PDB file of C-alpha atoms in Angstrom:
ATOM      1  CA  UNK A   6      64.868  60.763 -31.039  1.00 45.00           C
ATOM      2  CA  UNK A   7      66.603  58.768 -27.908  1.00 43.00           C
ATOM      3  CA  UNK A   8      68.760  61.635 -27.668  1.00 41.00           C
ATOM      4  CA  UNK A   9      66.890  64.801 -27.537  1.00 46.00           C
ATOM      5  CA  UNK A  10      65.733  62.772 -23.738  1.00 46.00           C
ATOM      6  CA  UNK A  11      69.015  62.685 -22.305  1.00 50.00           C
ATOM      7  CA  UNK A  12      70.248  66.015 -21.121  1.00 51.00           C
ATOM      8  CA  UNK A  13      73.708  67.597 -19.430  1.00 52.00           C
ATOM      9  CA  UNK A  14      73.502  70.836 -17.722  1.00 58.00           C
ATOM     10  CA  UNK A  15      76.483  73.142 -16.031  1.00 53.00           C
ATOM     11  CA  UNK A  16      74.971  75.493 -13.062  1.00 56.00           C
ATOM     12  CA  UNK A  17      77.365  77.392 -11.383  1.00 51.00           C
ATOM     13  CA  UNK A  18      78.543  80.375 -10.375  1.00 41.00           C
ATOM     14  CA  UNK A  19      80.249  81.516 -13.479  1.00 36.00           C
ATOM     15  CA  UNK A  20      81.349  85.008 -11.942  1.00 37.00           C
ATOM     16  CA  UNK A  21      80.779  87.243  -8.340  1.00 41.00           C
ATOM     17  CA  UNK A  22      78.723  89.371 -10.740  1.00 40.00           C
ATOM     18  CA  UNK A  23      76.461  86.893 -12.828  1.00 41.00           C
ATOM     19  CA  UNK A  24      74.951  84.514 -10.494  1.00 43.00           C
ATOM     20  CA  UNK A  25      72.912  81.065 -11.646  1.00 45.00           C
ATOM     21  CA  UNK A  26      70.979  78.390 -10.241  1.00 44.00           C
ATOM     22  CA  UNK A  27      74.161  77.810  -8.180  1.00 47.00           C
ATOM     23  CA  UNK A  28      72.673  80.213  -5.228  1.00 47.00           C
ATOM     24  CA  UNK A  29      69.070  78.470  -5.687  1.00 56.00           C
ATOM     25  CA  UNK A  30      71.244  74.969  -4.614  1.00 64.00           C
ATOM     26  CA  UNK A  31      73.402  77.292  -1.979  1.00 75.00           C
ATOM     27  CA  UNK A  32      76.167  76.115  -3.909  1.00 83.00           C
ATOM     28  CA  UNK A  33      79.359  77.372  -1.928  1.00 83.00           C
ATOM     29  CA  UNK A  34      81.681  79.670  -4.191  1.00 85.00           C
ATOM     30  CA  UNK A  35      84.204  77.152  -6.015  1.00 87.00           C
ATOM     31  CA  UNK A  36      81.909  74.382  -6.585  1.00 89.00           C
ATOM     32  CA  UNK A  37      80.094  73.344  -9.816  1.00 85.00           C
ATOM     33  CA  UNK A  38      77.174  71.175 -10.494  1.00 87.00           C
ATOM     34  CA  UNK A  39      76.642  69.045 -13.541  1.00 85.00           C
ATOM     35  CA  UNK A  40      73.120  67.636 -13.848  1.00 86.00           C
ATOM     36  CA  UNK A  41      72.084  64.305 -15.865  1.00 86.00           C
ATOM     37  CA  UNK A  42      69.024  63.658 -17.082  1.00 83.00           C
ATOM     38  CA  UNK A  43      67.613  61.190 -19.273  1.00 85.00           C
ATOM     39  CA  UNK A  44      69.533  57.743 -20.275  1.00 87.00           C
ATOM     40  CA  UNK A  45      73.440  57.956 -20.769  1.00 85.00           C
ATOM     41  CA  UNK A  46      73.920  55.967 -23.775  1.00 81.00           C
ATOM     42  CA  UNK A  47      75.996  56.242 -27.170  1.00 70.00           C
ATOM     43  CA  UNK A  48      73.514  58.841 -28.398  1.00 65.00           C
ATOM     44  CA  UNK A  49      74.484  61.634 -26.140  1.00 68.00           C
ATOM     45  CA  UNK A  50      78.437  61.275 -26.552  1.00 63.00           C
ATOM     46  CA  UNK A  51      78.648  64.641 -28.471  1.00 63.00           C
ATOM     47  CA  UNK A  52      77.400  66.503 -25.382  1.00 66.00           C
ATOM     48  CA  UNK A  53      80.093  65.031 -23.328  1.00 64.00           C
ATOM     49  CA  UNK A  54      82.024  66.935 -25.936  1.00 64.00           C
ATOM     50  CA  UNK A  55      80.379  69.905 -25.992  1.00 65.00           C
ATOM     51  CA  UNK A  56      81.066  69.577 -22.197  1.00 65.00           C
ATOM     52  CA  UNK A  57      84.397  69.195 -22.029  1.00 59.00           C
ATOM     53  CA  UNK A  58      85.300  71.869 -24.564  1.00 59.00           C
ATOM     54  CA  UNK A  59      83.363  74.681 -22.665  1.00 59.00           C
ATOM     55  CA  UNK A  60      83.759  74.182 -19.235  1.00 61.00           C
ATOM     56  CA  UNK A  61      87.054  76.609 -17.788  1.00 62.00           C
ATOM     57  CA  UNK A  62      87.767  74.360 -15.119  1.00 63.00           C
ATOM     58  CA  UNK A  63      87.766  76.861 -12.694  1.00 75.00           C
ATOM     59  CA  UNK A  64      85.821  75.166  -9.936  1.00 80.00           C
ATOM     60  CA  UNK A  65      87.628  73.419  -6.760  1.00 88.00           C
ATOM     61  CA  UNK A  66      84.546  70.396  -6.150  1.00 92.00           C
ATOM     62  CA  UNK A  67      81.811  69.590  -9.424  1.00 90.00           C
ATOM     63  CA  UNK A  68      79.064  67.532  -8.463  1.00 92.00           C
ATOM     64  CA  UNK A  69      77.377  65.301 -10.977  1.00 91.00           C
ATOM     65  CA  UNK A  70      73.901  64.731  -9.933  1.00 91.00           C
ATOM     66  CA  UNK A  71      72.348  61.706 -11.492  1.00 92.00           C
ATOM     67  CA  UNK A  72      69.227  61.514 -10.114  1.00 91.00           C
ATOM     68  CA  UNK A  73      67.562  61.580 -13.606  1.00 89.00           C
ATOM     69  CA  UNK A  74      69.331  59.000 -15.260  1.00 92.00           C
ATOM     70  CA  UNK A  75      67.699  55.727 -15.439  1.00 92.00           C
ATOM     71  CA  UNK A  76      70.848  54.176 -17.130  1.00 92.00           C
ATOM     72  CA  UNK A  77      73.694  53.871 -18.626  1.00 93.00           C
ATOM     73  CA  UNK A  78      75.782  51.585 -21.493  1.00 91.00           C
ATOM     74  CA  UNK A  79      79.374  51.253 -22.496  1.00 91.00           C
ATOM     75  CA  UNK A  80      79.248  54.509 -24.739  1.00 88.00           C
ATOM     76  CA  UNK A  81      77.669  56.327 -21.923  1.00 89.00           C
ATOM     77  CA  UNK A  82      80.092  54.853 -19.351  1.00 92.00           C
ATOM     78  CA  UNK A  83      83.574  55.389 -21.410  1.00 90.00           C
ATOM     79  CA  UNK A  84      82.124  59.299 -21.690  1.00 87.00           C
ATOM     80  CA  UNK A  85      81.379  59.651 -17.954  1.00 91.00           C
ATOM     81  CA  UNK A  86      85.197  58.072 -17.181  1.00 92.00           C
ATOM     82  CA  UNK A  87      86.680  60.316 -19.592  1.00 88.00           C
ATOM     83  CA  UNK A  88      84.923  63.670 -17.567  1.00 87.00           C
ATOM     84  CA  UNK A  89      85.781  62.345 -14.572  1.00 91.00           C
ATOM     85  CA  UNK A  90      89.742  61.768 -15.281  1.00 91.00           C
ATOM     86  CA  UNK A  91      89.362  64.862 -16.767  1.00 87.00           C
ATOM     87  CA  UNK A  92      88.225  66.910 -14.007  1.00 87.00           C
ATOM     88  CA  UNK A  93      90.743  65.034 -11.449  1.00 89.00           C
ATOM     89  CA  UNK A  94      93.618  65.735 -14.194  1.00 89.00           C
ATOM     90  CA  UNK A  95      92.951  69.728 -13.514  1.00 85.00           C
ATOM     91  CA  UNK A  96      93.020  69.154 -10.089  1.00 82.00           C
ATOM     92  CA  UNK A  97      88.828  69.162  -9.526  1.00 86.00           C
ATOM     93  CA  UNK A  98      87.452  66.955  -6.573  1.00 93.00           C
ATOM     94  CA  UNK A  99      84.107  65.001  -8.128  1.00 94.00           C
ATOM     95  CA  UNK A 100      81.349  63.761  -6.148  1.00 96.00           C
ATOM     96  CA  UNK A 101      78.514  62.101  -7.321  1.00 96.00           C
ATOM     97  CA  UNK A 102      74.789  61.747  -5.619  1.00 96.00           C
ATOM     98  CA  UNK A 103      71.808  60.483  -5.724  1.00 95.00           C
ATOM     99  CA  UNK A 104      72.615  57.060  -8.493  1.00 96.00           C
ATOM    100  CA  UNK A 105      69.599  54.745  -9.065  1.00 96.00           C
ATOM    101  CA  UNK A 106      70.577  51.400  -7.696  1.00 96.00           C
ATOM    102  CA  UNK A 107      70.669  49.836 -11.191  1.00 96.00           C
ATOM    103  CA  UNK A 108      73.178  52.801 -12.291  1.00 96.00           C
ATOM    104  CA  UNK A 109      75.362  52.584  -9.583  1.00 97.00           C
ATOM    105  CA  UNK A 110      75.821  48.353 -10.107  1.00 96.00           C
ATOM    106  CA  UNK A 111      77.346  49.659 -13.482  1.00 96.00           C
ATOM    107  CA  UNK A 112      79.576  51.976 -12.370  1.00 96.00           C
ATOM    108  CA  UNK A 113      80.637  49.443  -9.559  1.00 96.00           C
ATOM    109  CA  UNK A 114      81.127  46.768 -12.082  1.00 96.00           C
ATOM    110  CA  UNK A 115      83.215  48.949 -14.377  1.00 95.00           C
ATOM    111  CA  UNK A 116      85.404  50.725 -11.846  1.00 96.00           C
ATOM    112  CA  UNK A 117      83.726  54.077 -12.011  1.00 96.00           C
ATOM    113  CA  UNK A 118      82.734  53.803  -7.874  1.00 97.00           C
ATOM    114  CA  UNK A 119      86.576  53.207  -7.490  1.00 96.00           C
ATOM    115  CA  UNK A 120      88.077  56.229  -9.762  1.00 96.00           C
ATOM    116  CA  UNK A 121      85.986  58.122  -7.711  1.00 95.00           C
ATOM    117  CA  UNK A 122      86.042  56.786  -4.507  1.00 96.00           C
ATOM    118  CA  UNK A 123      83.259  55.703  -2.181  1.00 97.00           C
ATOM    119  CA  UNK A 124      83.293  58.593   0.257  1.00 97.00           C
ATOM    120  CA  UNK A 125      82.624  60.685  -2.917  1.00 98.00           C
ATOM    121  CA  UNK A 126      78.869  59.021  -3.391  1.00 98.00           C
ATOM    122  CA  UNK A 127      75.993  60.276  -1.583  1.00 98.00           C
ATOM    123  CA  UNK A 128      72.505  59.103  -1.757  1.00 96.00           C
ATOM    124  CA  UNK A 129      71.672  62.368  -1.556  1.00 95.00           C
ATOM    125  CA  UNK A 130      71.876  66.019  -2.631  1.00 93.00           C
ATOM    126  CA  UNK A 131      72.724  67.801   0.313  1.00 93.00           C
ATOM    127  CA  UNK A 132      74.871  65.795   1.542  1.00 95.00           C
ATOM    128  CA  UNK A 133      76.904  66.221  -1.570  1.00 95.00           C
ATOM    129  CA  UNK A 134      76.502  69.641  -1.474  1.00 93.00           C
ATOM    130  CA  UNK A 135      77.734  69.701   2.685  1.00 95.00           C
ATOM    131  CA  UNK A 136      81.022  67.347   1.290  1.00 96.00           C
ATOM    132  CA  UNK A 137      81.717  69.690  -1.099  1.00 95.00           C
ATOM    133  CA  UNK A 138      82.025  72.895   1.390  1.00 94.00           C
ATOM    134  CA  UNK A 139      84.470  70.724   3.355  1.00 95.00           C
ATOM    135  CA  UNK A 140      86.745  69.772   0.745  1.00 96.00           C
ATOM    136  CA  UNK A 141      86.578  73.240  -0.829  1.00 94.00           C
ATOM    137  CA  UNK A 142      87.561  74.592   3.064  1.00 93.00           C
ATOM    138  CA  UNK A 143      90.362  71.968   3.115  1.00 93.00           C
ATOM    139  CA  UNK A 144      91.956  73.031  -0.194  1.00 91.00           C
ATOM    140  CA  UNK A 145      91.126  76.592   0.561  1.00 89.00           C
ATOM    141  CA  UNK A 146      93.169  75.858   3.587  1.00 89.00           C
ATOM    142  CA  UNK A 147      95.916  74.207   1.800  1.00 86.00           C
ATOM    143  CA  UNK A 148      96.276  76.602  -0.801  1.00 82.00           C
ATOM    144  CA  UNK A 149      96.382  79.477   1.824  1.00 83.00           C
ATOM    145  CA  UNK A 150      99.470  77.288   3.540  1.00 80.00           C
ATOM    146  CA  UNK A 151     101.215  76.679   0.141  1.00 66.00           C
ATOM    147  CA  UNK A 152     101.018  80.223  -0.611  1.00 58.00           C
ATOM    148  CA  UNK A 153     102.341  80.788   3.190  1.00 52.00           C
ATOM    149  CA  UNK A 154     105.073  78.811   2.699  1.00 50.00           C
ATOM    150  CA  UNK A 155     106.370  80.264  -0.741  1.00 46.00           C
ATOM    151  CA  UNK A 156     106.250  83.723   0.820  1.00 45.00           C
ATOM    152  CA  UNK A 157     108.713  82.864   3.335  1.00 45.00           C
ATOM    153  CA  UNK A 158     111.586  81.322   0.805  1.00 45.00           C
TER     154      UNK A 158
END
């Protein structure tokens, strides 16, 4: 089956004590990865599901590498929206890398490139991964201030 192709896989830290392939990517502490593989199409919407039921939203930054995915249709899209507004609803900062050029036209087209932003695409990996320690320092940063500032009223 089409299906058993396309694959969605969480590596993080999930706890100080357990660590995962999150140190293998030098992952900084707060940020989650989400890789794609295989075609994102209306045969893999149940493991959006299964994704959005399981993950704890815990993470500051999730990266969703799609370096794997060699497309994408409407079912595939709508999914990938819905994770997205999700993640920015519990306050998570997304970035995306490494999008084949025929993927990202999609995404462009249908508004995906502008939910997230364009200085939240990289071509590549690390550079993701580099973005990702900066924004995690800046809310680390502004958390530390808010917290600061509520101490003092």
């Amino acid at each position: 089956r089409m299906a058993d192709l396309s694959q969605i896989k969480f590596k993080g830290l999930i706890s100080d004590d357990s660590p995962t392939d999150a140190q293998m990517f030098d992952l900084p502490r707060g940020v989650g990865l989400y890789e794609f593989s295989g075609p994102l199409f209306f045969g893999v919407a149940h493991r959006f599901n299964d994704l959005r039921t399981s993950y704890t939203y815990e993470d500051k930054v999730i990266i969703l590498r799609m370096e794997q995915v060699p497309m994408i249709d409407g079912t595939g899209l709508h999914h990938l929206r819905t994770l997205i507004n999700t993640l920015k609803n519990h306050r998570e900062e997304v970035l995306i890398c490494e999008i084949k050029p025929e993927v990202y036209e999609v995404l462009e087209k249908e508004g995906v490139v502008e939910l997230i932003g364009k200085t939240h695409i990289h071509d590549r990996f690390d550079l993701a991964v580099e973005h990702s320690r900066i924004l995690v320092q800046q809310i680390n940063r502004k958390n530390k201030s808010g917290a600061t500032n509520k101490s003092k009223l």
